[in-house]
mmCIF file of C-alpha atoms in Angstrom:
data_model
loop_
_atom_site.group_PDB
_atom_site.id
_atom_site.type_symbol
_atom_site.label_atom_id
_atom_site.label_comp_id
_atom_site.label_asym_id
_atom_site.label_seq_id
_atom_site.Cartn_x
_atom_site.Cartn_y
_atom_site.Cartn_z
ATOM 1 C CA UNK A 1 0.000 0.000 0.000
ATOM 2 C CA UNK A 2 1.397 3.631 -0.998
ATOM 3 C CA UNK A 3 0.979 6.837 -0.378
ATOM 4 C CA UNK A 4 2.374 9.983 -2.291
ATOM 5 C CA UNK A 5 3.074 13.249 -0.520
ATOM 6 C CA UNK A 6 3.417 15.520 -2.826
ATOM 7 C CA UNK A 7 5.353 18.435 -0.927
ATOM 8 C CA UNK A 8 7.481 16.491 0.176
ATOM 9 C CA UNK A 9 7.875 14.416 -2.688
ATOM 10 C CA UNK A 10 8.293 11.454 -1.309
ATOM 11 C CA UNK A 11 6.577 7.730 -1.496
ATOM 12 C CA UNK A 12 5.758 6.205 1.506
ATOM 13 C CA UNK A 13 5.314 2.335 1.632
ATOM 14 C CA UNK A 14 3.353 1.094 4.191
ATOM 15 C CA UNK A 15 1.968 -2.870 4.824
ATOM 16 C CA UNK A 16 -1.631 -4.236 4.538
ATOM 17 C CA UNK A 17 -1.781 -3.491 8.489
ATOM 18 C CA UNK A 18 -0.796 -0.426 8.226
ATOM 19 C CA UNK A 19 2.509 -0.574 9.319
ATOM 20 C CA UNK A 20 5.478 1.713 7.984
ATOM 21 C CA UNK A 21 8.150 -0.038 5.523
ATOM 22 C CA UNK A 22 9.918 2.283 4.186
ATOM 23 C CA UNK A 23 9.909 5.809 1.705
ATOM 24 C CA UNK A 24 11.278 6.512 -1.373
ATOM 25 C CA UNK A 25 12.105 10.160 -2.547
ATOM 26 C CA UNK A 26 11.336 11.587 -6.264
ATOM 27 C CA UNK A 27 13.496 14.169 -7.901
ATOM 28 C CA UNK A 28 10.900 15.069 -10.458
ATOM 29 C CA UNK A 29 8.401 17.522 -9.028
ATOM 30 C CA UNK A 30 5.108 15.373 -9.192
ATOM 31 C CA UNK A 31 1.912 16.765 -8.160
ATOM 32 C CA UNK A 32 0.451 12.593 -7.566
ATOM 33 C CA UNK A 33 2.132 9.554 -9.203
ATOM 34 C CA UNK A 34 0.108 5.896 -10.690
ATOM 35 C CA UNK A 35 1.495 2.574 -10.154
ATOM 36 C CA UNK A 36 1.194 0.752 -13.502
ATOM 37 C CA UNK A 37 2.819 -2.478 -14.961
ATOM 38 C CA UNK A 38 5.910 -3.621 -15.132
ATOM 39 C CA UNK A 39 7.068 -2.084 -11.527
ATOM 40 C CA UNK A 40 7.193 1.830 -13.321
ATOM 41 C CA UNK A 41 4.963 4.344 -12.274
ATOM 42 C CA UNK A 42 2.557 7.124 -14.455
ATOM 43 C CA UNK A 43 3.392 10.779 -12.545
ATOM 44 C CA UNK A 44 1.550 13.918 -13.384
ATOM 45 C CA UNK A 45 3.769 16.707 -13.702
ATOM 46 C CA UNK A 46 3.291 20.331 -11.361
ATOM 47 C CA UNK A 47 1.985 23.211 -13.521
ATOM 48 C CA UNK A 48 4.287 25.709 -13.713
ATOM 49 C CA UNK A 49 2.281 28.463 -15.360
ATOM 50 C CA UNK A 50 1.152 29.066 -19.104
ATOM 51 C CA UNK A 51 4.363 30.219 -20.342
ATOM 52 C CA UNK A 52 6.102 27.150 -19.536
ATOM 53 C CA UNK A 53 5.671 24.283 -21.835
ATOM 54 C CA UNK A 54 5.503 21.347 -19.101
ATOM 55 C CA UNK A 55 4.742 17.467 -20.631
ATOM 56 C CA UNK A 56 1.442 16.360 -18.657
ATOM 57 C CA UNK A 57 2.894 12.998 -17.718
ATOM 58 C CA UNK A 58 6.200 11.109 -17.320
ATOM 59 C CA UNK A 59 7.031 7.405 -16.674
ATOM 60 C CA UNK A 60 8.940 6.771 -13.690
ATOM 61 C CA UNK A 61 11.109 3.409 -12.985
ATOM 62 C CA UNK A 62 10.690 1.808 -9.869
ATOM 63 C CA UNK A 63 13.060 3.850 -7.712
ATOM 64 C CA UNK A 64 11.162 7.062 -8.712
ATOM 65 C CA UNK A 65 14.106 8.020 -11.284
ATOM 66 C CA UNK A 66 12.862 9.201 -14.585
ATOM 67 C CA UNK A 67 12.494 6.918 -17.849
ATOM 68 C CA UNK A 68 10.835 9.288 -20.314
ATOM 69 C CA UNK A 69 8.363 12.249 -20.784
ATOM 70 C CA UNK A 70 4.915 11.144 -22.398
ATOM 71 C CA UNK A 71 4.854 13.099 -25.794
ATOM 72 C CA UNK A 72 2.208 14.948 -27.218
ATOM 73 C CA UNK A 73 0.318 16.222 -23.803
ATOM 74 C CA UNK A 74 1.527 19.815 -22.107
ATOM 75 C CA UNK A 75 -0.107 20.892 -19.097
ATOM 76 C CA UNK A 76 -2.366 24.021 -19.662
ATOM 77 C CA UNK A 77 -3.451 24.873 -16.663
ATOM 78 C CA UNK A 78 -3.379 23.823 -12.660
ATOM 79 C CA UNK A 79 -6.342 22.183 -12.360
ATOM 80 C CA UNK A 80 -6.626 18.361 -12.060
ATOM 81 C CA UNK A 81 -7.612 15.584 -10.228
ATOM 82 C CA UNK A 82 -5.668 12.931 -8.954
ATOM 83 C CA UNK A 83 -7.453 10.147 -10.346
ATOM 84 C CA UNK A 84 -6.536 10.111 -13.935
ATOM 85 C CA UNK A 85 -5.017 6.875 -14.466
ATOM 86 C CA UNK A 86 -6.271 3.435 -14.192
ATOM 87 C CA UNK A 87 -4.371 0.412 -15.174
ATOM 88 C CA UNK A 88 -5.135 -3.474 -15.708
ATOM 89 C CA UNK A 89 -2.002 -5.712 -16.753
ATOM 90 C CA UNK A 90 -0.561 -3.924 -19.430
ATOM 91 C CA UNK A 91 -3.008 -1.562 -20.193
ATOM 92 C CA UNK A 92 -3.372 2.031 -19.315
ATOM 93 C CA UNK A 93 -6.967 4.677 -19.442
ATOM 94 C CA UNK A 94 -5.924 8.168 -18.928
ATOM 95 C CA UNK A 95 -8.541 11.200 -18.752
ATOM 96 C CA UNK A 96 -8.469 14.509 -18.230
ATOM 97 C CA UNK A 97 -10.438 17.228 -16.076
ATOM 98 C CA UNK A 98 -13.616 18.726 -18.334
ATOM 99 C CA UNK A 99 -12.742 16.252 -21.168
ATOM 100 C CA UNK A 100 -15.350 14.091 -22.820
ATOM 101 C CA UNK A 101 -12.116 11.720 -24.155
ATOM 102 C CA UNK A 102 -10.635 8.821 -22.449
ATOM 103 C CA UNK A 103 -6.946 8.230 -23.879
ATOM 104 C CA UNK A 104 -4.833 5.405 -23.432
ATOM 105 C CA UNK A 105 -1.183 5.412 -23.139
ATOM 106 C CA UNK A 106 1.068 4.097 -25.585
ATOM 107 C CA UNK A 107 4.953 3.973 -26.610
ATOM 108 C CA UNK A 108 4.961 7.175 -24.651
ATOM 109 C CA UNK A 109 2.620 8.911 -26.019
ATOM 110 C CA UNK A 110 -1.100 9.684 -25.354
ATOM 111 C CA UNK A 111 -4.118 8.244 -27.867
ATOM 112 C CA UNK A 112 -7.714 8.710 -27.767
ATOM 113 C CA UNK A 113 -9.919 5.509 -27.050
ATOM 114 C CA UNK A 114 -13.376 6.195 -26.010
ATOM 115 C CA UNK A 115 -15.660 9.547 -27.314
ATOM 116 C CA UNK A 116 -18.129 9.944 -24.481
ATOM 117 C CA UNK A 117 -20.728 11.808 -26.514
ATOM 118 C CA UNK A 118 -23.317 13.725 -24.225
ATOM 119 C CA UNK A 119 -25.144 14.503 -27.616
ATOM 120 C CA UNK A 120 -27.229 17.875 -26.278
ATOM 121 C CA UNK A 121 -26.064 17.731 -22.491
ATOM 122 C CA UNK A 122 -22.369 18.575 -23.633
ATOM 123 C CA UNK A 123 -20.607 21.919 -22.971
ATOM 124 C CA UNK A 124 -20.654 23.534 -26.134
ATOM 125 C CA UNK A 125 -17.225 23.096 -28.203
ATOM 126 C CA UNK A 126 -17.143 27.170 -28.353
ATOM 127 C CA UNK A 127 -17.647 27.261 -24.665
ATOM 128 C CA UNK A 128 -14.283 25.156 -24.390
ATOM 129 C CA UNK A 129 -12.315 26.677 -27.065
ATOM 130 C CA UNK A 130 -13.067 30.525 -25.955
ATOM 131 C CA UNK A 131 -13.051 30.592 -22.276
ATOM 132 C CA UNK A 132 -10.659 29.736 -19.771
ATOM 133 C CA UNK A 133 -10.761 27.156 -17.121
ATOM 134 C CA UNK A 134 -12.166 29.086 -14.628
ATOM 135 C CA UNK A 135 -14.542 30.581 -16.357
ATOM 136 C CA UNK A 136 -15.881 27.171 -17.615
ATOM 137 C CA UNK A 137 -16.316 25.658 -14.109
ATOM 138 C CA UNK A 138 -18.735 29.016 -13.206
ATOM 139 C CA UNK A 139 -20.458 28.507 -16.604
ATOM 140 C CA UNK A 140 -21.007 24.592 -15.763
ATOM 141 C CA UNK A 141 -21.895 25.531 -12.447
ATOM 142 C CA UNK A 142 -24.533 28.011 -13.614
ATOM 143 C CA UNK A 143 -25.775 25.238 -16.067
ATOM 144 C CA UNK A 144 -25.763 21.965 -13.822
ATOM 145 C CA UNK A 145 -29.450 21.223 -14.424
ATOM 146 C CA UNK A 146 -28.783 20.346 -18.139
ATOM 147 C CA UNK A 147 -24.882 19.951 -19.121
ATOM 148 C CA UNK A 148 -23.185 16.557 -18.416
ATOM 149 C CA UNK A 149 -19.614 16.722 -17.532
ATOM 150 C CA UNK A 150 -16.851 15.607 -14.948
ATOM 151 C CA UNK A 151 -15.829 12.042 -15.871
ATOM 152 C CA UNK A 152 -13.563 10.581 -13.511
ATOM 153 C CA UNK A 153 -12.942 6.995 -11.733
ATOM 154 C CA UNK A 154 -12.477 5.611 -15.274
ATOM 155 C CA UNK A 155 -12.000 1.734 -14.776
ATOM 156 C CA UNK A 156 -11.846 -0.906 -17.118
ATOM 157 C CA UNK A 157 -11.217 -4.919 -17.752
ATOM 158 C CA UNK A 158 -11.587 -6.995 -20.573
ATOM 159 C CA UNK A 159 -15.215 -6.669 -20.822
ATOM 160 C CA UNK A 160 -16.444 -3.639 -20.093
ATOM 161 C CA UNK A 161 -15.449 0.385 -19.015
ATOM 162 C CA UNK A 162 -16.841 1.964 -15.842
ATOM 163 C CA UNK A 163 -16.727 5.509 -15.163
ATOM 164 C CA UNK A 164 -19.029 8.494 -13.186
ATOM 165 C CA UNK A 165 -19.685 11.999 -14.380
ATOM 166 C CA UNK A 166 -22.070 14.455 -13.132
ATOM 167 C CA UNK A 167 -25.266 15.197 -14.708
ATOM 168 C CA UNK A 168 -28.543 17.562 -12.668
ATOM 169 C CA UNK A 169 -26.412 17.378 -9.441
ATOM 170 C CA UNK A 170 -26.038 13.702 -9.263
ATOM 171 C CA UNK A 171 -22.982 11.759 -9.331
ATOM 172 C CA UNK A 172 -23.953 9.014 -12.206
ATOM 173 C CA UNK A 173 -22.184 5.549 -13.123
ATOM 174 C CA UNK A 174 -22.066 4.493 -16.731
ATOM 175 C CA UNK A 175 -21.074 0.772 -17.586
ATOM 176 C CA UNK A 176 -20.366 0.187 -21.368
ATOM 177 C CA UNK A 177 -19.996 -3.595 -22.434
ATOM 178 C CA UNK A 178 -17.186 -3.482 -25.295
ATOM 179 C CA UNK A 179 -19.326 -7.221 -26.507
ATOM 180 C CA UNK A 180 -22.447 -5.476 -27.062
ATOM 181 C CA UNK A 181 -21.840 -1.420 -27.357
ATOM 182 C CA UNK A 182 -24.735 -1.371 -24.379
ATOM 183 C CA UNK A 183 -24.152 1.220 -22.167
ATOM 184 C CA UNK A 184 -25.896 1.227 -18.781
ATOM 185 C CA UNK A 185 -26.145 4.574 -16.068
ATOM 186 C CA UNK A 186 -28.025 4.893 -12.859
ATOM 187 C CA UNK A 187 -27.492 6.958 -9.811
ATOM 188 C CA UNK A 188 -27.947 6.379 -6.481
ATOM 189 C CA UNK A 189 -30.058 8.606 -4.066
ATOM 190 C CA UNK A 190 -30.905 8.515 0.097
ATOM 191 C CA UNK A 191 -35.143 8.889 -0.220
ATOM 192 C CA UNK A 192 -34.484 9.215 3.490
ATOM 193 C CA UNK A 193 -32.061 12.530 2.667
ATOM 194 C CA UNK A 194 -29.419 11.012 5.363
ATOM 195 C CA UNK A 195 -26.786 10.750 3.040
ATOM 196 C CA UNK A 196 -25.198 12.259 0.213
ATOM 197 C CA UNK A 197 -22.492 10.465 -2.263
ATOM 198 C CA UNK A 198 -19.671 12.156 -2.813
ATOM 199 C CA UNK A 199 -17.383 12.007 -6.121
ATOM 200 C CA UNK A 200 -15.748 8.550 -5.839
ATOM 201 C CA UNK A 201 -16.624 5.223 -7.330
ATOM 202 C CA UNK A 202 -14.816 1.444 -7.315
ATOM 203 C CA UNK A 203 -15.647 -1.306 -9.437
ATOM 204 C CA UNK A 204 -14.425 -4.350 -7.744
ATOM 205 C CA UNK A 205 -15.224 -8.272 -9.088
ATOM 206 C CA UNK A 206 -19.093 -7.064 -9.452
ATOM 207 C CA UNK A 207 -19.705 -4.892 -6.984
ATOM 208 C CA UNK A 208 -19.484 -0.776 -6.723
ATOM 209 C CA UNK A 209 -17.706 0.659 -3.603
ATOM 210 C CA UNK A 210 -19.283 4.357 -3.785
ATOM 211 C CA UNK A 211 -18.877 6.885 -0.583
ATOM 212 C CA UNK A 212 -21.613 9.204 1.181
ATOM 213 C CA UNK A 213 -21.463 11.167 3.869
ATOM 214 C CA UNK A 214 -24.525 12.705 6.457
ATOM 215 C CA UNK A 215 -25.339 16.051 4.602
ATOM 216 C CA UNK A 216 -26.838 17.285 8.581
ATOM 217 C CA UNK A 217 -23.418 16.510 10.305
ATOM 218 C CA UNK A 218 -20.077 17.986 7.632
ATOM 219 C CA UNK A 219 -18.058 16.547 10.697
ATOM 220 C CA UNK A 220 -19.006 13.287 10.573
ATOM 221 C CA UNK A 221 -16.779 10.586 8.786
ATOM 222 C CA UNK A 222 -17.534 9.385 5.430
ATOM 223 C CA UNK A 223 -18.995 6.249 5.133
ATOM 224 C CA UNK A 224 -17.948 3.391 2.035
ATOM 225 C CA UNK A 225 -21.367 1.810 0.509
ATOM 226 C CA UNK A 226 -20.839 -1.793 -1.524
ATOM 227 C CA UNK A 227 -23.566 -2.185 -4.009
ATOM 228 C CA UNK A 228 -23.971 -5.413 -5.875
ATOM 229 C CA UNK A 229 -24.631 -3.855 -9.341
#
């Protein structure tokens, strides 16, 4: 089990019981690093403002030392989330924050794979290309009753692809079977109003591991929900 500070920039190994092993510390300034196959690593790179041309990603060996940049992705601004990388033997999805694309990663460099089309619930392609990131989060935000958006907790095996995005306030799952093209999506809502899922989803052997927390206590501890699904 590992953990990633990132101001620090160091890994810190730890066993199933939670006991310390031992730490391992990067050179490359990493914002959050991705174990994938092969004993390397996927790390996202720290923005470092729009003038500087920084590569998104970079493949790390497994003492944290560098092996290569990922071509042909710069990071364009400091938003991002730390779950944009999922990986099942020797495949890897990547996504991106606001983007309707899941990539996959490839002899270093970064392909598209899946098209999520949100047909009339997407943010407008002019809305993307003329505003800036801020400015798109306030205009989803003013807009959440109608525009789809926000997919994250992409995971995938060799039958089907599992992600969430957000779509009138809810946090939906989508299921698409690769055999058939059917796509499935549901949501999951408290009638009782004693508990409210936050953004996280796991797809485990069957089952979805989502989290929710009591919306009358914002002190209270989350709590993990496993749904047979």
């Amino acid at each position: 089990m590992n953990t990633y500070d990132s101001n620090l920039q160091t890994l810190f190994i730890y066993a199933t019981d939670g006991s310390f092993i031992s730490s391992k510390k990067i050179v490359e300034s990493m914002s959050s690093i991705y174990p994938v196959y092969g004993h390397r690593y996927i790390g996202r790179k720290k923005y470092q403002g729009d003038r500087v041309q920084v590569p998104t990603l970079a493949i790390l060996d497994e003492d944290l030392d560098m092996i290569s940049n990922i071509d042909n992705r710069n990071l364009t601004s400091g938003i991002g989330v730390f779950d944009y990388c999922y990986a099942y033997d020797d495949h890897i999805s990547y996504w991106e924050f606001l983007n309707d694309t899941i990539y996959t990663i490839k002899d270093n460099k970064v392909f598209p794979e899946y098209y999520i089309d949100f047909q009339k619930n997407k943010v407008p392609e002019i809305e993307r290309v003329n505003r800036e990131i801020g400015e798109i989060i306030e205009y989803l935000n003013s807009n959440s009753s109608w525009l789809a958006t926000g997919i994250r907790y992409v995971q995938e095996d060799i039958n089907d692809l599992w992600f969430i995005f957000t779509f009138q306030g809810n946090m939906n799952i989508a299921r698409y079977n690769k055999e058939s093209s059917k796509v499935s999506v549901c949501y999951f809502y408290d009638s009782k109003e004693e508990l409210k899922f936050q953004y996280f989803m796991k797809h485990i052997e069957g089952y979805i591991i989502l989290s929710a927390y009591d919306p009358n206590d914002e002190e209270s501890n989350p709590k993990l929900l496993v749904i047979k699904f």
